[in-house]
């Protein structure tokens, strides 16, 4: 496991690091003492789990959104002074939101839950991996896995895939997607877009077609010729 701890409090950082090492023997832990600096990192895909501890809850949410956007598979824990931004953090796909003071038992419980969930998802992925994923390009067309229509948690995920499929090979900006799918660009639609992008990326990964997804910061696309 590869863990990143971005923490402002040294004692808490040491406690979290020691707790995780006791749980996972083969674990690499990278420590940042400035969570804000972490925001400028180009990619987060080399970490399995990120822990963010900061007195600035707004910064924690902003960083969580960036991690989940660029690396949907990375687990995220936020440790904050209060729960004012807990809802926004959960909307950014944070798995755990803890309020100080936190104990080693709390860290252990949340991290163990992440590990067990990860194992379960990997088993599920093995069942789906290398299945045929196809996309009907007609308006409102289905996304099919082995010929069976995919049932998405959000209908907009299907609309997103159809729009990207129509623009095969071209990365589309978030702004264009917001205006195409909702006709407006605000915090609510931005949050919704992050959710459906994550659902789409997970589908492609679970079916062994993650190399058909191309993305840069604020842009994403589908390479249709890479689908099976």
PDB file of C-alpha atoms in Angstrom:
ATOM      1  CA  UNK A   1       0.000   0.000   0.000  1.00  0.00           C
ATOM      2  CA  UNK A   2       1.159   3.532  -0.775  1.00  0.00           C
ATOM      3  CA  UNK A   3      -0.062   6.153   1.686  1.00  0.00           C
ATOM      4  CA  UNK A   4       0.233   9.932   1.703  1.00  0.00           C
ATOM      5  CA  UNK A   5      -0.243  11.810   4.988  1.00  0.00           C
ATOM      6  CA  UNK A   6      -0.590  15.570   4.556  1.00  0.00           C
ATOM      7  CA  UNK A   7      -0.744  16.885   8.112  1.00  0.00           C
ATOM      8  CA  UNK A   8      -0.070  20.134   9.940  1.00  0.00           C
ATOM      9  CA  UNK A   9       0.145  18.562  13.422  1.00  0.00           C
ATOM     10  CA  UNK A  10       3.364  16.610  14.017  1.00  0.00           C
ATOM     11  CA  UNK A  11       2.136  14.458  16.926  1.00  0.00           C
ATOM     12  CA  UNK A  12      -0.998  13.479  15.051  1.00  0.00           C
ATOM     13  CA  UNK A  13       1.036  12.716  11.956  1.00  0.00           C
ATOM     14  CA  UNK A  14       3.318  10.350  13.891  1.00  0.00           C
ATOM     15  CA  UNK A  15       0.343   8.634  15.507  1.00  0.00           C
ATOM     16  CA  UNK A  16      -1.355   8.063  12.156  1.00  0.00           C
ATOM     17  CA  UNK A  17       1.851   6.792  10.563  1.00  0.00           C
ATOM     18  CA  UNK A  18       2.542   4.345  13.423  1.00  0.00           C
ATOM     19  CA  UNK A  19      -1.066   3.118  13.434  1.00  0.00           C
ATOM     20  CA  UNK A  20      -1.072   2.394   9.708  1.00  0.00           C
ATOM     21  CA  UNK A  21       2.304   0.647   9.825  1.00  0.00           C
ATOM     22  CA  UNK A  22       0.990  -1.650  12.571  1.00  0.00           C
ATOM     23  CA  UNK A  23      -1.905  -2.639  10.297  1.00  0.00           C
ATOM     24  CA  UNK A  24      -0.072  -2.961   6.970  1.00  0.00           C
ATOM     25  CA  UNK A  25       3.463  -4.290   6.978  1.00  0.00           C
ATOM     26  CA  UNK A  26       4.262  -3.641   3.322  1.00  0.00           C
ATOM     27  CA  UNK A  27       3.317   0.018   3.357  1.00  0.00           C
ATOM     28  CA  UNK A  28       5.136   3.048   1.995  1.00  0.00           C
ATOM     29  CA  UNK A  29       4.169   6.309   3.710  1.00  0.00           C
ATOM     30  CA  UNK A  30       4.955   9.714   2.236  1.00  0.00           C
ATOM     31  CA  UNK A  31       4.543  12.645   4.640  1.00  0.00           C
ATOM     32  CA  UNK A  32       3.799  16.256   3.710  1.00  0.00           C
ATOM     33  CA  UNK A  33       3.791  18.918   6.422  1.00  0.00           C
ATOM     34  CA  UNK A  34       2.010  21.422   4.143  1.00  0.00           C
ATOM     35  CA  UNK A  35      -1.334  20.157   2.789  1.00  0.00           C
ATOM     36  CA  UNK A  36      -1.668  23.279   0.633  1.00  0.00           C
ATOM     37  CA  UNK A  37       1.461  22.366  -1.343  1.00  0.00           C
ATOM     38  CA  UNK A  38      -0.124  19.020  -2.162  1.00  0.00           C
ATOM     39  CA  UNK A  39      -2.770  20.785  -4.267  1.00  0.00           C
ATOM     40  CA  UNK A  40      -0.232  21.596  -6.972  1.00  0.00           C
ATOM     41  CA  UNK A  41       0.772  17.977  -7.517  1.00  0.00           C
ATOM     42  CA  UNK A  42       0.112  16.932 -11.110  1.00  0.00           C
ATOM     43  CA  UNK A  43      -1.080  13.391 -10.343  1.00  0.00           C
ATOM     44  CA  UNK A  44      -2.201  11.378  -7.330  1.00  0.00           C
ATOM     45  CA  UNK A  45      -2.435   7.959  -8.973  1.00  0.00           C
ATOM     46  CA  UNK A  46       0.729   6.694  -7.253  1.00  0.00           C
ATOM     47  CA  UNK A  47      -1.055   6.719  -3.881  1.00  0.00           C
ATOM     48  CA  UNK A  48      -3.676   4.251  -2.671  1.00  0.00           C
ATOM     49  CA  UNK A  49      -4.794   6.370   0.284  1.00  0.00           C
ATOM     50  CA  UNK A  50      -4.470  10.045   1.207  1.00  0.00           C
ATOM     51  CA  UNK A  51      -5.006  11.485   4.714  1.00  0.00           C
ATOM     52  CA  UNK A  52      -5.525  15.253   4.934  1.00  0.00           C
ATOM     53  CA  UNK A  53      -5.265  17.000   8.327  1.00  0.00           C
ATOM     54  CA  UNK A  54      -5.629  20.769   8.313  1.00  0.00           C
ATOM     55  CA  UNK A  55      -7.332  23.571  10.234  1.00  0.00           C
ATOM     56  CA  UNK A  56      -8.538  24.972   6.900  1.00  0.00           C
ATOM     57  CA  UNK A  57     -11.627  22.877   6.083  1.00  0.00           C
ATOM     58  CA  UNK A  58     -12.123  24.734   2.796  1.00  0.00           C
ATOM     59  CA  UNK A  59      -8.644  23.701   1.710  1.00  0.00           C
ATOM     60  CA  UNK A  60      -9.338  20.092   2.744  1.00  0.00           C
ATOM     61  CA  UNK A  61     -12.467  19.975   0.567  1.00  0.00           C
ATOM     62  CA  UNK A  62     -10.703  21.624  -2.362  1.00  0.00           C
ATOM     63  CA  UNK A  63      -7.826  19.146  -2.157  1.00  0.00           C
ATOM     64  CA  UNK A  64     -10.208  16.185  -1.795  1.00  0.00           C
ATOM     65  CA  UNK A  65     -12.052  17.274  -4.928  1.00  0.00           C
ATOM     66  CA  UNK A  66      -8.794  17.431  -6.854  1.00  0.00           C
ATOM     67  CA  UNK A  67      -7.626  14.004  -5.684  1.00  0.00           C
ATOM     68  CA  UNK A  68     -10.966  12.358  -6.527  1.00  0.00           C
ATOM     69  CA  UNK A  69     -11.086  14.072  -9.922  1.00  0.00           C
ATOM     70  CA  UNK A  70      -7.607  12.975 -11.026  1.00  0.00           C
ATOM     71  CA  UNK A  71      -7.538   9.614  -9.246  1.00  0.00           C
ATOM     72  CA  UNK A  72     -11.049   8.280  -8.426  1.00  0.00           C
ATOM     73  CA  UNK A  73      -9.632   5.015  -7.048  1.00  0.00           C
ATOM     74  CA  UNK A  74      -7.597   6.755  -4.312  1.00  0.00           C
ATOM     75  CA  UNK A  75      -9.123   6.555  -0.824  1.00  0.00           C
ATOM     76  CA  UNK A  76      -9.380   9.821   1.122  1.00  0.00           C
ATOM     77  CA  UNK A  77      -9.608  10.580   4.859  1.00  0.00           C
ATOM     78  CA  UNK A  78     -10.080  14.133   6.156  1.00  0.00           C
ATOM     79  CA  UNK A  79      -9.357  15.134   9.750  1.00  0.00           C
ATOM     80  CA  UNK A  80     -10.758  18.554  10.634  1.00  0.00           C
ATOM     81  CA  UNK A  81     -11.364  20.847  13.596  1.00  0.00           C
ATOM     82  CA  UNK A  82     -15.159  20.660  13.179  1.00  0.00           C
ATOM     83  CA  UNK A  83     -17.824  19.170  10.915  1.00  0.00           C
ATOM     84  CA  UNK A  84     -18.881  22.350   9.077  1.00  0.00           C
ATOM     85  CA  UNK A  85     -17.634  21.055   5.720  1.00  0.00           C
ATOM     86  CA  UNK A  86     -18.369  17.363   6.220  1.00  0.00           C
ATOM     87  CA  UNK A  87     -21.202  17.323   3.669  1.00  0.00           C
ATOM     88  CA  UNK A  88     -19.070  18.992   0.984  1.00  0.00           C
ATOM     89  CA  UNK A  89     -16.220  16.587   1.715  1.00  0.00           C
ATOM     90  CA  UNK A  90     -18.490  13.565   1.299  1.00  0.00           C
ATOM     91  CA  UNK A  91     -19.727  15.048  -1.979  1.00  0.00           C
ATOM     92  CA  UNK A  92     -16.068  15.050  -3.048  1.00  0.00           C
ATOM     93  CA  UNK A  93     -16.001  11.262  -2.423  1.00  0.00           C
ATOM     94  CA  UNK A  94     -14.124  11.386   0.883  1.00  0.00           C
ATOM     95  CA  UNK A  95     -14.490   7.979   2.562  1.00  0.00           C
ATOM     96  CA  UNK A  96     -13.827   9.188   6.128  1.00  0.00           C
ATOM     97  CA  UNK A  97     -14.343  12.562   7.800  1.00  0.00           C
ATOM     98  CA  UNK A  98     -13.131  12.702  11.403  1.00  0.00           C
ATOM     99  CA  UNK A  99     -13.349  15.593  13.860  1.00  0.00           C
ATOM    100  CA  UNK A 100     -10.514  16.267  16.318  1.00  0.00           C
ATOM    101  CA  UNK A 101      -9.493  14.988  18.719  1.00  0.00           C
ATOM    102  CA  UNK A 102      -8.987  11.641  17.003  1.00  0.00           C
ATOM    103  CA  UNK A 103      -7.590   8.460  18.481  1.00  0.00           C
ATOM    104  CA  UNK A 104      -5.459   5.640  17.104  1.00  0.00           C
ATOM    105  CA  UNK A 105      -8.523   3.375  17.369  1.00  0.00           C
ATOM    106  CA  UNK A 106     -10.511   5.703  15.083  1.00  0.00           C
ATOM    107  CA  UNK A 107      -7.717   5.843  12.516  1.00  0.00           C
ATOM    108  CA  UNK A 108      -7.334   2.062  12.680  1.00  0.00           C
ATOM    109  CA  UNK A 109     -11.063   1.451  12.259  1.00  0.00           C
ATOM    110  CA  UNK A 110     -11.386   3.749   9.238  1.00  0.00           C
ATOM    111  CA  UNK A 111      -8.244   2.460   7.559  1.00  0.00           C
ATOM    112  CA  UNK A 112      -9.187  -1.191   8.100  1.00  0.00           C
ATOM    113  CA  UNK A 113     -12.604  -0.469   6.580  1.00  0.00           C
ATOM    114  CA  UNK A 114     -10.887   1.013   3.524  1.00  0.00           C
ATOM    115  CA  UNK A 115      -8.683  -2.074   3.140  1.00  0.00           C
ATOM    116  CA  UNK A 116     -11.627  -4.483   3.387  1.00  0.00           C
ATOM    117  CA  UNK A 117     -13.666  -2.437   0.918  1.00  0.00           C
ATOM    118  CA  UNK A 118     -10.713  -2.316  -1.461  1.00  0.00           C
ATOM    119  CA  UNK A 119     -10.366  -6.115  -1.347  1.00  0.00           C
ATOM    120  CA  UNK A 120     -14.083  -6.529  -2.034  1.00  0.00           C
ATOM    121  CA  UNK A 121     -13.921  -4.152  -5.000  1.00  0.00           C
ATOM    122  CA  UNK A 122     -10.869  -5.944  -6.401  1.00  0.00           C
ATOM    123  CA  UNK A 123     -12.739  -9.264  -6.272  1.00  0.00           C
ATOM    124  CA  UNK A 124     -15.699  -7.654  -8.018  1.00  0.00           C
ATOM    125  CA  UNK A 125     -13.352  -6.164 -10.601  1.00  0.00           C
ATOM    126  CA  UNK A 126     -11.846  -9.584 -11.299  1.00  0.00           C
ATOM    127  CA  UNK A 127     -15.330 -10.889 -12.114  1.00  0.00           C
ATOM    128  CA  UNK A 128     -15.972  -8.064 -14.588  1.00  0.00           C
ATOM    129  CA  UNK A 129     -12.465  -7.593 -15.940  1.00  0.00           C
ATOM    130  CA  UNK A 130     -11.928  -8.036 -19.672  1.00  0.00           C
ATOM    131  CA  UNK A 131     -15.634  -8.015 -20.457  1.00  0.00           C
ATOM    132  CA  UNK A 132     -16.726  -6.411 -23.689  1.00  0.00           C
ATOM    133  CA  UNK A 133     -17.733  -2.790 -23.257  1.00  0.00           C
ATOM    134  CA  UNK A 134     -19.593  -1.157 -26.126  1.00  0.00           C
ATOM    135  CA  UNK A 135     -21.358   2.166 -26.562  1.00  0.00           C
ATOM    136  CA  UNK A 136     -24.332   2.825 -28.826  1.00  0.00           C
ATOM    137  CA  UNK A 137     -23.643   6.216 -30.399  1.00  0.00           C
ATOM    138  CA  UNK A 138     -27.251   7.056 -31.184  1.00  0.00           C
ATOM    139  CA  UNK A 139     -28.911   9.670 -28.963  1.00  0.00           C
ATOM    140  CA  UNK A 140     -29.756   8.161 -25.598  1.00  0.00           C
ATOM    141  CA  UNK A 141     -27.993   4.949 -26.586  1.00  0.00           C
ATOM    142  CA  UNK A 142     -27.065   2.354 -23.993  1.00  0.00           C
ATOM    143  CA  UNK A 143     -23.660   1.450 -22.663  1.00  0.00           C
ATOM    144  CA  UNK A 144     -23.375  -2.348 -22.863  1.00  0.00           C
ATOM    145  CA  UNK A 145     -21.232  -4.873 -20.980  1.00  0.00           C
ATOM    146  CA  UNK A 146     -21.254  -8.231 -22.774  1.00  0.00           C
ATOM    147  CA  UNK A 147     -24.382  -7.015 -24.570  1.00  0.00           C
ATOM    148  CA  UNK A 148     -26.269  -6.179 -21.360  1.00  0.00           C
ATOM    149  CA  UNK A 149     -27.227  -2.509 -20.740  1.00  0.00           C
ATOM    150  CA  UNK A 150     -25.419  -0.953 -17.780  1.00  0.00           C
ATOM    151  CA  UNK A 151     -27.640   0.339 -14.975  1.00  0.00           C
ATOM    152  CA  UNK A 152     -26.002   3.539 -13.797  1.00  0.00           C
ATOM    153  CA  UNK A 153     -26.521   5.103 -10.382  1.00  0.00           C
ATOM    154  CA  UNK A 154     -27.047   8.428 -12.158  1.00  0.00           C
ATOM    155  CA  UNK A 155     -28.726   8.811 -15.561  1.00  0.00           C
ATOM    156  CA  UNK A 156     -26.383  11.681 -16.403  1.00  0.00           C
ATOM    157  CA  UNK A 157     -23.490   9.210 -16.497  1.00  0.00           C
ATOM    158  CA  UNK A 158     -25.005   7.703 -19.658  1.00  0.00           C
ATOM    159  CA  UNK A 159     -25.361  11.192 -21.161  1.00  0.00           C
ATOM    160  CA  UNK A 160     -21.730  11.949 -20.334  1.00  0.00           C
ATOM    161  CA  UNK A 161     -20.492   8.752 -21.999  1.00  0.00           C
ATOM    162  CA  UNK A 162     -22.615   9.372 -25.097  1.00  0.00           C
ATOM    163  CA  UNK A 163     -21.286  12.903 -25.474  1.00  0.00           C
ATOM    164  CA  UNK A 164     -17.660  11.797 -25.096  1.00  0.00           C
ATOM    165  CA  UNK A 165     -18.207   8.873 -27.470  1.00  0.00           C
ATOM    166  CA  UNK A 166     -19.528  11.294 -30.087  1.00  0.00           C
ATOM    167  CA  UNK A 167     -16.288  13.268 -29.707  1.00  0.00           C
ATOM    168  CA  UNK A 168     -14.093  10.162 -29.855  1.00  0.00           C
ATOM    169  CA  UNK A 169     -10.419  10.944 -29.447  1.00  0.00           C
ATOM    170  CA  UNK A 170     -11.050  14.558 -28.433  1.00  0.00           C
ATOM    171  CA  UNK A 171     -10.835  15.626 -24.795  1.00  0.00           C
ATOM    172  CA  UNK A 172     -13.802  17.760 -23.772  1.00  0.00           C
ATOM    173  CA  UNK A 173     -13.522  20.511 -21.161  1.00  0.00           C
ATOM    174  CA  UNK A 174     -15.525  20.477 -17.936  1.00  0.00           C
ATOM    175  CA  UNK A 175     -17.117  23.789 -18.955  1.00  0.00           C
ATOM    176  CA  UNK A 176     -18.429  22.288 -22.212  1.00  0.00           C
ATOM    177  CA  UNK A 177     -19.758  19.253 -20.347  1.00  0.00           C
ATOM    178  CA  UNK A 178     -21.524  21.438 -17.777  1.00  0.00           C
ATOM    179  CA  UNK A 179     -23.246  23.489 -20.455  1.00  0.00           C
ATOM    180  CA  UNK A 180     -24.118  20.421 -22.568  1.00  0.00           C
ATOM    181  CA  UNK A 181     -25.492  18.299 -19.731  1.00  0.00           C
ATOM    182  CA  UNK A 182     -27.094  20.960 -17.519  1.00  0.00           C
ATOM    183  CA  UNK A 183     -26.971  24.254 -19.379  1.00  0.00           C
ATOM    184  CA  UNK A 184     -25.312  25.971 -16.426  1.00  0.00           C
ATOM    185  CA  UNK A 185     -22.029  26.150 -14.558  1.00  0.00           C
ATOM    186  CA  UNK A 186     -22.345  26.376 -10.757  1.00  0.00           C
ATOM    187  CA  UNK A 187     -21.094  24.547  -7.663  1.00  0.00           C
ATOM    188  CA  UNK A 188     -23.988  22.085  -7.711  1.00  0.00           C
ATOM    189  CA  UNK A 189     -23.443  20.988 -11.324  1.00  0.00           C
ATOM    190  CA  UNK A 190     -19.650  20.880 -10.843  1.00  0.00           C
ATOM    191  CA  UNK A 191     -20.114  18.488  -7.913  1.00  0.00           C
ATOM    192  CA  UNK A 192     -22.531  16.359  -9.954  1.00  0.00           C
ATOM    193  CA  UNK A 193     -20.066  16.261 -12.867  1.00  0.00           C
ATOM    194  CA  UNK A 194     -17.303  14.966 -10.592  1.00  0.00           C
ATOM    195  CA  UNK A 195     -19.629  12.192  -9.420  1.00  0.00           C
ATOM    196  CA  UNK A 196     -20.610  10.978 -12.888  1.00  0.00           C
ATOM    197  CA  UNK A 197     -17.040  11.203 -14.169  1.00  0.00           C
ATOM    198  CA  UNK A 198     -15.958   8.965 -11.293  1.00  0.00           C
ATOM    199  CA  UNK A 199     -18.750   6.473 -12.080  1.00  0.00           C
ATOM    200  CA  UNK A 200     -17.715   6.400 -15.743  1.00  0.00           C
ATOM    201  CA  UNK A 201     -14.011   5.936 -14.967  1.00  0.00           C
ATOM    202  CA  UNK A 202     -14.803   3.097 -12.535  1.00  0.00           C
ATOM    203  CA  UNK A 203     -16.926   1.315 -15.192  1.00  0.00           C
ATOM    204  CA  UNK A 204     -14.105   1.452 -17.723  1.00  0.00           C
ATOM    205  CA  UNK A 205     -11.593   0.244 -15.130  1.00  0.00           C
ATOM    206  CA  UNK A 206     -13.787  -2.623 -13.901  1.00  0.00           C
ATOM    207  CA  UNK A 207     -14.260  -3.926 -17.456  1.00  0.00           C
ATOM    208  CA  UNK A 208     -10.547  -3.731 -18.287  1.00  0.00           C
ATOM    209  CA  UNK A 209     -10.960  -0.742 -20.604  1.00  0.00           C
ATOM    210  CA  UNK A 210      -9.383   2.021 -18.520  1.00  0.00           C
ATOM    211  CA  UNK A 211      -6.843   2.728 -21.291  1.00  0.00           C
ATOM    212  CA  UNK A 212      -9.736   4.103 -23.372  1.00  0.00           C
ATOM    213  CA  UNK A 213     -10.073   7.031 -20.958  1.00  0.00           C
ATOM    214  CA  UNK A 214      -7.798  10.019 -21.568  1.00  0.00           C
ATOM    215  CA  UNK A 215      -7.706  13.025 -19.276  1.00  0.00           C
ATOM    216  CA  UNK A 216      -5.867  16.120 -18.255  1.00  0.00           C
ATOM    217  CA  UNK A 217      -6.802  18.637 -15.604  1.00  0.00           C
ATOM    218  CA  UNK A 218     -10.325  19.804 -16.412  1.00  0.00           C
ATOM    219  CA  UNK A 219     -10.598  17.759 -19.633  1.00  0.00           C
ATOM    220  CA  UNK A 220     -11.601  14.165 -20.364  1.00  0.00           C
ATOM    221  CA  UNK A 221     -12.289  11.975 -23.391  1.00  0.00           C
ATOM    222  CA  UNK A 222     -12.938   8.450 -24.659  1.00  0.00           C
ATOM    223  CA  UNK A 223     -10.858   6.695 -27.334  1.00  0.00           C
ATOM    224  CA  UNK A 224     -13.551   4.630 -28.983  1.00  0.00           C
ATOM    225  CA  UNK A 225     -11.098   2.613 -31.072  1.00  0.00           C
ATOM    226  CA  UNK A 226      -9.617   1.132 -27.878  1.00  0.00           C
ATOM    227  CA  UNK A 227     -12.870  -0.460 -26.750  1.00  0.00           C
ATOM    228  CA  UNK A 228     -13.137  -4.193 -27.307  1.00  0.00           C
TER     229      UNK A 228
END
